[in-house]
């Protein structure tokens, strides 16, 4: 039995070896000779097998394409609107999509009328806007109609001054004598550090390179923080309709009146939803 196994193993080894030379193998087992036919094994030598080619060119080429896109914008635009005066740069991602980065700012309070009411008190307002933004402009129908969305990083300050009405500041239905309170002045700012926005608009082309655009929409600026101070100290009178010149309210100071005005300003949520209206011109490269 052991002889048979050894004979079989030998035959298999010899057959495998002979396969490379495609020659028949003859094995003698006792008095019998057995012939094994072996088929040649086809093998194609691959000179590149196991070799890692230099990919520097491909990587550099891809990086170069991205770099060229970044430093070669498709358009520049100038704009004016409720966010301020500014400009943006656009990069075409495809025929219907453009990435935009821009800034708008300055004193645009007059665009909102220059004043506003918080309950019964009227305030003059001066503004200092700074609104860098990053967004996407889409042409969903492939023509002049556009839709935009993105993020504003607002840094907008509002300086406010209260205007007395008939010599009083009427806050929470109480009329405080303005001569006792002095000037009520303060500032406001929105709480959102990032403000999402959305717009719709039109962007027709005028000639090969020039175009105009208009957009309307809104940005959510969030609630407002306010700070108000009074310029005077001392007792404060209120008009009650009984005493000529008003009646002194014990314990009430101009600072207390300022705190009440501050609360009304924060409850007002001035421009929580900032309207976006802009017009501009575009030059395309």
Coordinates of C-alpha atoms in Angstrom, one line a residue:
X1 CA 0.0 0.0 0.0
X2 CA 2.8 2.4 0.9
X3 CA 4.5 1.6 -2.4
X4 CA 1.3 2.5 -4.3
X5 CA 1.0 5.9 -2.4
X6 CA 4.6 6.8 -3.1
X7 CA 4.2 5.8 -6.7
X8 CA 1.1 8.0 -7.1
X9 CA 2.8 11.0 -5.4
X10 CA 5.8 10.6 -7.6
X11 CA 3.7 10.5 -10.6
X12 CA 1.9 13.7 -9.7
X13 CA 5.1 15.6 -9.0
X14 CA 6.7 14.5 -12.2
X15 CA 3.5 15.3 -14.1
X16 CA 3.5 18.9 -12.7
X17 CA 7.1 19.4 -13.5
X18 CA 6.8 18.0 -17.0
X19 CA 3.8 20.2 -17.7
X20 CA 6.2 23.1 -18.1
X21 CA 8.0 21.3 -20.9
X22 CA 4.9 19.8 -22.3
X23 CA 6.6 16.3 -22.5
X24 CA 4.9 13.0 -21.6
X25 CA 6.0 11.3 -18.3
X26 CA 6.6 7.6 -18.0
X27 CA 6.3 5.9 -14.5
X28 CA 7.3 2.3 -14.0
X29 CA 5.3 0.5 -11.3
X30 CA 6.7 -3.0 -10.9
X31 CA 6.5 -4.6 -14.3
X32 CA 4.0 -2.2 -15.7
X33 CA 4.8 1.1 -17.4
X34 CA 2.2 3.9 -17.2
X35 CA 2.4 6.9 -19.5
X36 CA 1.0 10.3 -18.2
X37 CA 0.3 13.0 -20.8
X38 CA 0.9 16.6 -19.5
X39 CA -0.6 19.7 -21.1
X40 CA 1.6 22.8 -21.3
X41 CA 0.6 25.7 -19.1
X42 CA 0.4 29.0 -20.9
X43 CA 1.9 31.9 -18.9
X44 CA 2.3 35.5 -20.2
X45 CA 5.0 37.4 -18.4
X46 CA 3.8 40.8 -17.2
X47 CA 6.8 43.1 -16.9
X48 CA 4.7 45.6 -14.9
X49 CA 3.5 43.2 -12.3
X50 CA 4.1 44.4 -8.8
X51 CA 5.5 47.8 -9.9
X52 CA 4.0 51.0 -8.5
X53 CA 4.1 53.7 -11.1
X54 CA 4.9 57.4 -10.3
X55 CA 1.5 59.1 -9.8
X56 CA 3.0 62.6 -9.1
X57 CA 1.9 63.9 -12.4
X58 CA -1.7 62.9 -12.0
X59 CA -1.9 64.4 -8.5
X60 CA -0.2 67.6 -9.5
X61 CA -2.4 67.8 -12.6
X62 CA -5.6 67.5 -10.5
X63 CA -4.4 70.0 -8.0
X64 CA -3.4 72.4 -10.8
X65 CA -6.9 72.2 -12.3
X66 CA -8.5 73.0 -8.9
X67 CA -6.0 75.8 -8.3
X68 CA -6.6 77.3 -11.7
X69 CA -10.4 77.3 -11.1
X70 CA -9.9 79.0 -7.7
X71 CA -7.8 81.8 -9.0
X72 CA -9.7 82.3 -12.2
X73 CA -13.3 83.3 -11.2
X74 CA -16.0 83.3 -13.8
X75 CA -17.4 86.7 -12.8
X76 CA -17.2 89.8 -10.6
X77 CA -20.2 91.8 -9.5
X78 CA -20.9 95.1 -7.7
X79 CA -24.1 95.5 -5.7
X80 CA -26.1 97.9 -3.5
X81 CA -29.0 96.9 -1.3
X82 CA -30.3 96.4 2.2
X83 CA -27.2 94.5 3.3
X84 CA -25.0 97.5 2.2
X85 CA -22.7 98.4 -0.6
X86 CA -20.4 95.6 -1.8
X87 CA -19.1 93.2 -4.3
X88 CA -18.8 89.5 -4.9
X89 CA -16.8 87.0 -7.0
X90 CA -18.4 84.0 -8.7
X91 CA -17.0 80.6 -9.8
X92 CA -19.0 78.5 -12.3
X93 CA -19.5 74.9 -11.1
X94 CA -21.5 74.0 -14.1
X95 CA -23.9 75.7 -16.6
X96 CA -26.6 76.2 -14.0
X97 CA -24.7 76.6 -10.7
X98 CA -22.3 79.3 -9.5
X99 CA -20.5 79.6 -6.2
X100 CA -20.3 83.2 -4.8
X101 CA -18.3 84.8 -2.1
X102 CA -18.9 88.5 -1.3
X103 CA -19.2 91.3 1.2
X104 CA -21.7 94.1 1.7
X105 CA -21.8 96.8 4.4
X106 CA -21.7 100.4 5.4
X107 CA -24.3 102.8 6.8
X108 CA -27.5 101.8 5.2
X109 CA -29.9 102.9 7.9
X110 CA -31.6 105.4 5.6
X111 CA -32.7 102.5 3.4
X112 CA -34.9 101.4 6.4
X113 CA -36.2 105.0 7.0
X114 CA -33.6 106.1 9.5
X115 CA -35.8 105.6 12.5
X116 CA -38.3 103.1 14.0
X117 CA -40.8 102.7 16.8
X118 CA -40.5 100.4 19.8
X119 CA -44.0 100.6 21.2
X120 CA -44.5 104.3 22.1
X121 CA -40.9 105.5 21.7
X122 CA -39.5 106.6 18.4
X123 CA -35.7 106.0 17.9
X124 CA -33.3 107.5 15.4
X125 CA -30.9 104.8 14.2
X126 CA -27.4 104.9 12.6
X127 CA -25.9 101.6 11.4
X128 CA -22.6 100.2 10.6
X129 CA -23.0 97.0 8.6
X130 CA -20.5 94.2 7.7
X131 CA -22.0 91.2 6.0
X132 CA -19.5 88.8 4.4
X133 CA -21.3 85.9 2.8
X134 CA -20.9 82.6 0.9
X135 CA -23.6 81.2 -1.3
X136 CA -24.8 79.4 -4.3
X137 CA -26.7 80.9 -7.3
X138 CA -28.8 78.4 -9.3
X139 CA -30.5 78.9 -12.7
X140 CA -33.0 76.1 -12.4
X141 CA -34.6 76.7 -15.8
X142 CA -31.4 77.6 -17.5
X143 CA -32.4 81.2 -18.3
X144 CA -32.3 84.5 -16.4
X145 CA -34.4 83.3 -13.4
X146 CA -32.2 82.6 -10.4
X147 CA -32.5 81.2 -6.9
X148 CA -29.9 81.7 -4.2
X149 CA -29.1 80.4 -0.8
X150 CA -26.2 80.7 1.6
X151 CA -24.8 81.9 4.9
X152 CA -24.0 85.5 6.1
X153 CA -21.6 86.2 8.9
X154 CA -23.2 89.4 10.2
X155 CA -21.4 92.0 12.2
X156 CA -24.0 94.8 12.2
X157 CA -24.2 97.5 14.8
X158 CA -27.1 99.9 15.3
X159 CA -26.7 103.1 17.4
X160 CA -30.1 104.3 18.6
X161 CA -31.3 107.6 20.2
X162 CA -34.8 107.9 21.7
X163 CA -36.9 110.9 20.7
X164 CA -39.1 112.3 23.5
X165 CA -42.7 112.9 22.5
X166 CA -44.3 116.0 24.2
X167 CA -41.4 116.2 26.7
X168 CA -41.8 112.6 27.9
X169 CA -40.7 109.0 27.2
X170 CA -43.8 106.8 27.3
X171 CA -42.6 103.3 28.3
X172 CA -45.0 100.6 29.4
X173 CA -47.8 103.2 29.4
X174 CA -46.0 105.4 31.9
X175 CA -44.8 108.8 30.8
X176 CA -41.4 109.7 32.3
X177 CA -40.4 113.3 32.1
X178 CA -37.5 113.6 29.6
X179 CA -35.8 116.5 31.5
X180 CA -35.3 114.2 34.4
X181 CA -34.2 111.1 32.4
X182 CA -31.9 113.0 29.9
X183 CA -30.9 111.5 26.6
X184 CA -31.7 107.8 26.1
X185 CA -29.0 106.4 23.9
X186 CA -27.8 102.9 23.2
X187 CA -26.8 100.2 20.7
X188 CA -28.3 97.0 19.3
X189 CA -26.8 93.9 17.6
X190 CA -28.2 90.6 16.4
X191 CA -27.4 87.5 18.3
X192 CA -26.9 85.2 15.3
X193 CA -23.2 84.7 14.4
X194 CA -24.3 82.8 11.2
X195 CA -27.4 83.9 9.3
X196 CA -29.0 81.7 6.6
X197 CA -30.5 83.5 3.7
X198 CA -32.5 82.8 0.6
X199 CA -33.3 84.8 -2.5
X200 CA -35.0 84.7 -5.9
X201 CA -34.1 87.1 -8.7
X202 CA -33.1 87.7 -12.3
X203 CA -29.8 87.9 -14.1
X204 CA -30.1 88.8 -17.8
X205 CA -27.0 89.2 -19.9
X206 CA -26.2 92.4 -21.8
X207 CA -23.8 91.5 -24.5
X208 CA -21.1 88.9 -24.3
X209 CA -19.5 89.9 -20.9
X210 CA -21.9 92.3 -19.1
X211 CA -25.0 91.6 -17.2
X212 CA -27.3 93.1 -14.5
X213 CA -29.2 91.4 -11.7
X214 CA -31.8 92.0 -9.0
X215 CA -32.7 89.9 -6.0
X216 CA -35.2 89.8 -3.2
X217 CA -35.3 87.6 -0.2
X218 CA -34.5 87.5 3.5
X219 CA -31.9 86.5 6.1
X220 CA -32.7 85.3 9.6
X221 CA -30.5 87.5 11.9
X222 CA -32.1 86.3 15.1
X223 CA -33.1 88.1 18.3
X224 CA -31.5 91.4 19.3
X225 CA -29.3 92.4 22.2
X226 CA -29.7 96.0 23.3
X227 CA -27.9 98.4 25.7
X228 CA -29.4 101.7 26.7
X229 CA -28.1 104.4 29.1
X230 CA -29.6 107.6 30.4
X231 CA -27.5 110.8 30.5
X232 CA -28.9 112.1 33.9
X233 CA -29.1 110.9 37.5
X234 CA -31.4 111.7 40.3
X235 CA -35.2 111.4 40.9
X236 CA -37.6 111.0 38.0
X237 CA -41.1 112.5 37.6
X238 CA -44.0 110.9 35.8
X239 CA -46.9 112.7 34.3
X240 CA -50.0 111.6 36.0
X241 CA -52.4 114.3 35.0
X242 CA -52.9 115.5 38.5
X243 CA -49.7 117.5 39.4
X244 CA -48.4 120.2 37.1
X245 CA -44.9 119.2 35.9
X246 CA -45.3 115.6 37.1
X247 CA -45.0 113.6 40.3
X248 CA -41.7 112.2 41.6
X249 CA -41.8 108.4 41.9
X250 CA -39.7 107.3 44.9
X251 CA -36.9 104.9 44.1
X252 CA -37.1 105.4 40.3
X253 CA -33.9 106.6 38.6
X254 CA -33.0 107.5 35.0
X255 CA -31.1 104.2 34.9
X256 CA -34.3 102.3 35.7
X257 CA -36.0 104.1 32.8
X258 CA -33.1 103.2 30.5
X259 CA -33.4 99.5 31.6
X260 CA -37.2 99.5 30.7
X261 CA -36.4 101.1 27.3
X262 CA -33.7 98.4 26.7
X263 CA -36.2 95.6 27.4
X264 CA -38.6 97.2 24.9
X265 CA -35.9 97.3 22.2
X266 CA -35.0 93.6 22.7
X267 CA -38.7 92.7 22.6
X268 CA -39.0 94.6 19.3
X269 CA -36.6 92.2 17.6
X270 CA -35.6 94.9 15.1
X271 CA -34.9 93.3 11.7
X272 CA -34.9 89.8 13.1
X273 CA -35.8 88.8 9.5
X274 CA -33.5 91.1 7.5
X275 CA -35.1 91.9 4.1
X276 CA -32.7 91.4 1.2
X277 CA -33.2 93.7 -1.7
X278 CA -30.2 94.2 -4.0
X279 CA -29.4 95.5 -7.5
X280 CA -26.1 95.2 -9.3
X281 CA -24.0 94.7 -12.4
X282 CA -21.8 91.7 -13.4
X283 CA -18.8 91.3 -15.6
X284 CA -18.2 87.8 -16.9
X285 CA -14.7 86.6 -18.0

